[in-house]
mmCIF file of C-alpha atoms in Angstrom:
data_model
loop_
_atom_site.group_PDB
_atom_site.id
_atom_site.type_symbol
_atom_site.label_atom_id
_atom_site.label_comp_id
_atom_site.label_asym_id
_atom_site.label_seq_id
_atom_site.Cartn_x
_atom_site.Cartn_y
_atom_site.Cartn_z
ATOM 1 C CA MET A 185 146.172 142.556 102.268
ATOM 2 C CA LYS A 186 146.989 140.595 99.309
ATOM 3 C CA ILE A 187 145.333 137.217 100.980
ATOM 4 C CA VAL A 188 142.288 139.151 102.635
ATOM 5 C CA VAL A 189 140.990 140.230 99.110
ATOM 6 C CA PRO A 190 140.899 136.647 97.537
ATOM 7 C CA LEU A 191 139.645 134.967 101.133
ATOM 8 C CA LEU A 192 136.996 138.027 101.175
ATOM 9 C CA LEU A 193 136.072 136.876 97.462
ATOM 10 C CA PHE A 194 135.808 133.475 97.997
ATOM 11 C CA PHE A 195 133.397 133.695 101.285
ATOM 12 C CA LEU A 196 131.402 136.162 99.481
ATOM 13 C CA LEU A 197 130.844 133.863 96.500
ATOM 14 C CA ALA A 198 130.338 130.779 98.699
ATOM 15 C CA GLY A 199 127.742 132.609 100.840
ATOM 16 C CA TRP A 200 125.939 133.799 97.527
ATOM 17 C CA THR A 201 125.399 130.465 96.169
ATOM 18 C CA GLY A 202 124.089 128.769 99.228
ATOM 19 C CA CYS A 203 123.984 125.447 100.298
ATOM 20 C CA GLY A 204 121.819 124.205 97.642
ATOM 21 C CA ARG A 205 118.293 124.754 99.133
ATOM 22 C CA LYS A 206 116.387 126.961 97.186
ATOM 23 C CA GLY A 207 112.975 126.408 98.790
ATOM 24 C CA PRO A 208 111.306 124.327 101.662
ATOM 25 C CA PRO A 209 111.795 120.637 101.632
ATOM 26 C CA ALA A 210 109.048 118.708 99.408
ATOM 27 C CA ALA A 211 107.645 115.688 100.761
ATOM 28 C CA PRO A 212 108.013 112.317 98.343
ATOM 29 C CA GLU A 213 105.226 111.594 96.383
ATOM 30 C CA ALA A 214 103.230 108.617 97.543
ATOM 31 C CA VAL A 215 102.496 106.147 94.819
ATOM 32 C CA ALA A 216 99.062 104.627 94.604
ATOM 33 C CA PRO A 217 98.982 100.611 94.349
ATOM 34 C CA GLU A 218 98.295 99.142 91.085
ATOM 35 C CA ARG A 219 94.675 98.317 90.327
ATOM 36 C CA VAL A 220 92.984 94.860 89.993
ATOM 37 C CA THR A 221 92.366 94.260 86.314
ATOM 38 C CA ASP A 222 91.014 90.729 86.110
ATOM 39 C CA LEU A 223 88.067 90.531 88.747
ATOM 40 C CA GLN A 224 86.016 87.519 87.584
ATOM 41 C CA GLY A 225 82.895 85.978 89.156
ATOM 42 C CA ASP A 226 80.844 82.848 88.779
ATOM 43 C CA VAL A 227 78.202 80.898 90.322
ATOM 44 C CA VAL A 228 79.365 77.555 91.832
ATOM 45 C CA GLU A 229 77.427 75.337 93.925
ATOM 46 C CA ARG A 230 74.755 77.969 94.974
ATOM 47 C CA GLU A 231 77.678 80.534 96.118
ATOM 48 C CA ILE A 232 79.387 83.384 94.136
ATOM 49 C CA ARG A 233 83.028 83.116 93.687
ATOM 50 C CA LEU A 234 85.051 85.796 92.797
ATOM 51 C CA SER A 235 88.799 85.585 91.857
ATOM 52 C CA TRP A 236 91.280 87.930 90.954
ATOM 53 C CA THR A 237 95.260 88.376 90.756
ATOM 54 C CA ILE A 238 96.870 90.068 93.582
ATOM 55 C CA PRO A 239 99.141 92.947 92.607
ATOM 56 C CA ALA A 240 102.671 92.518 93.701
ATOM 57 C CA GLY A 241 103.378 93.231 97.527
ATOM 58 C CA GLU A 242 99.726 94.098 98.352
ATOM 59 C CA ARG A 243 97.359 92.118 100.527
ATOM 60 C CA LEU A 244 94.437 94.456 101.572
ATOM 61 C CA PHE A 245 91.477 94.897 99.228
ATOM 62 C CA ARG A 246 88.223 96.426 99.876
ATOM 63 C CA LEU A 247 85.212 94.784 98.092
ATOM 64 C CA TYR A 248 82.227 96.581 96.967
ATOM 65 C CA LYS A 249 78.939 94.905 96.174
ATOM 66 C CA ALA A 250 75.640 95.932 94.835
ATOM 67 C CA THR A 251 72.542 93.752 94.185
ATOM 68 C CA GLU A 252 69.595 94.278 91.803
ATOM 69 C CA PRO A 253 66.611 92.141 91.159
ATOM 70 C CA PHE A 254 67.179 89.763 88.454
ATOM 71 C CA GLY A 255 63.963 90.524 86.152
ATOM 72 C CA GLN A 256 64.609 94.399 86.206
ATOM 73 C CA GLU A 257 66.389 95.821 83.300
ATOM 74 C CA PRO A 258 69.391 97.759 84.273
ATOM 75 C CA CYS A 259 69.672 101.458 83.539
ATOM 76 C CA VAL A 260 72.534 101.889 81.033
ATOM 77 C CA ASP A 261 73.152 105.543 82.220
ATOM 78 C CA CYS A 262 72.620 105.022 85.776
ATOM 79 C CA PRO A 263 75.353 104.641 88.169
ATOM 80 C CA VAL A 264 75.676 101.592 90.351
ATOM 81 C CA ARG A 265 74.769 101.920 94.093
ATOM 82 C CA PHE A 266 77.167 99.799 95.693
ATOM 83 C CA THR A 267 75.646 99.458 99.085
ATOM 84 C CA GLN A 268 78.290 96.821 100.805
ATOM 85 C CA GLU A 269 81.802 97.429 101.518
ATOM 86 C CA ILE A 270 83.769 94.198 102.683
ATOM 87 C CA ASP A 271 87.436 94.551 103.655
ATOM 88 C CA ILE A 272 89.409 91.592 102.851
ATOM 89 C CA ASP A 273 93.116 90.648 104.081
ATOM 90 C CA THR A 274 94.593 87.819 102.253
ATOM 91 C CA ALA A 275 96.927 86.941 105.161
ATOM 92 C CA ASP A 276 93.659 85.999 107.018
ATOM 93 C CA PRO A 277 92.662 82.410 105.817
ATOM 94 C CA LYS A 278 89.087 82.523 106.979
ATOM 95 C CA ALA A 279 88.516 85.431 104.576
ATOM 96 C CA VAL A 280 89.725 83.998 101.503
ATOM 97 C CA ASP A 281 91.453 81.363 99.645
ATOM 98 C CA VAL A 282 94.881 82.389 98.136
ATOM 99 C CA ALA A 283 96.506 80.117 95.604
ATOM 100 C CA GLY A 284 99.591 81.795 94.265
ATOM 101 C CA ASP A 285 99.101 85.056 93.204
ATOM 102 C CA LYS A 286 95.110 84.513 92.900
ATOM 103 C CA VAL A 287 92.475 85.083 95.493
ATOM 104 C CA ILE A 288 89.104 83.397 95.583
ATOM 105 C CA TYR A 289 86.501 85.047 97.650
ATOM 106 C CA ARG A 290 82.966 83.226 98.328
ATOM 107 C CA ASP A 291 79.862 85.093 98.698
ATOM 108 C CA SER A 292 76.442 84.066 99.156
ATOM 109 C CA ALA A 293 74.146 83.849 96.292
ATOM 110 C CA GLU A 294 70.577 85.179 96.068
ATOM 111 C CA ALA A 295 68.147 83.305 93.707
ATOM 112 C CA GLY A 296 66.612 86.183 91.574
ATOM 113 C CA TYR A 297 69.211 88.805 92.066
ATOM 114 C CA ARG A 298 72.528 89.754 90.198
ATOM 115 C CA SER A 299 75.363 91.083 92.445
ATOM 116 C CA LEU A 300 78.065 93.417 90.927
ATOM 117 C CA TYR A 301 81.192 93.834 92.420
ATOM 118 C CA LYS A 302 84.386 96.027 92.113
ATOM 119 C CA ILE A 303 87.469 96.212 94.290
ATOM 120 C CA VAL A 304 90.122 98.784 95.392
ATOM 121 C CA VAL A 305 93.479 97.654 96.753
ATOM 122 C CA ILE A 306 94.786 99.178 100.002
ATOM 123 C CA SER A 307 98.568 99.773 100.406
ATOM 124 C CA ALA A 308 100.034 99.290 103.804
ATOM 125 C CA ASP A 309 100.269 103.081 103.836
ATOM 126 C CA GLY A 310 96.479 103.453 103.412
ATOM 127 C CA LEU A 311 96.592 104.653 99.735
ATOM 128 C CA ARG A 312 93.755 103.382 97.660
ATOM 129 C CA SER A 313 94.032 102.241 93.776
ATOM 130 C CA LYS A 314 91.544 102.945 91.160
ATOM 131 C CA TYR A 315 88.704 100.712 91.072
ATOM 132 C CA SER A 316 88.878 97.450 89.192
ATOM 133 C CA ASN A 317 86.677 96.347 86.679
ATOM 134 C CA ILE A 318 83.117 95.814 87.708
ATOM 135 C CA VAL A 319 81.909 92.369 87.252
ATOM 136 C CA CYS A 320 78.266 91.320 87.315
ATOM 137 C CA VAL A 321 77.235 87.907 88.519
ATOM 138 C CA PRO A 322 73.532 86.735 87.732
ATOM 139 C CA VAL A 323 71.934 84.086 90.033
ATOM 140 C CA PRO A 324 68.659 83.074 88.138
#
C-alpha cells in the first residue's frame, strides 16, 4: 500500500499536466517574398528597358503595365489602370537578361505614350510580395 499511493499520485499528476499540447496544431506562417524597391525604366534605341534587383532566392515576377497618351495630363488622385500582366521567369533567357543580381526587361516603345510599370515578386510557393515602386517611362 505504501507504493500504491505514491504511484497513484505520480500518474495522476502526469496525466493532469498532459503531453504539452494545449490546442490544435498551428500551421507555420508563410512569409511573403521581399518586394522590389528599385524598379527603373528608360527609353534606349526605340525600346523601353526596365531594370531591377532580384531579391535573394527569387526568380518569378509579374509585371503590370499601363499606357496613357503622352499629351493628356495625368489625374493625380485617380488610380492607375494597369491593363497588362506579364509573367517573367528569370531562368528563361528569352524573357529577360540577367547580369548578376540585376534583371533587364525589354518592352516595345510606342511614340506619343507614356508607359507605367510596377512589379510583384512571386515565390516558389505562390506567395506574392507587395507592389514595387511605380515607374513612368514617357516616349515622346
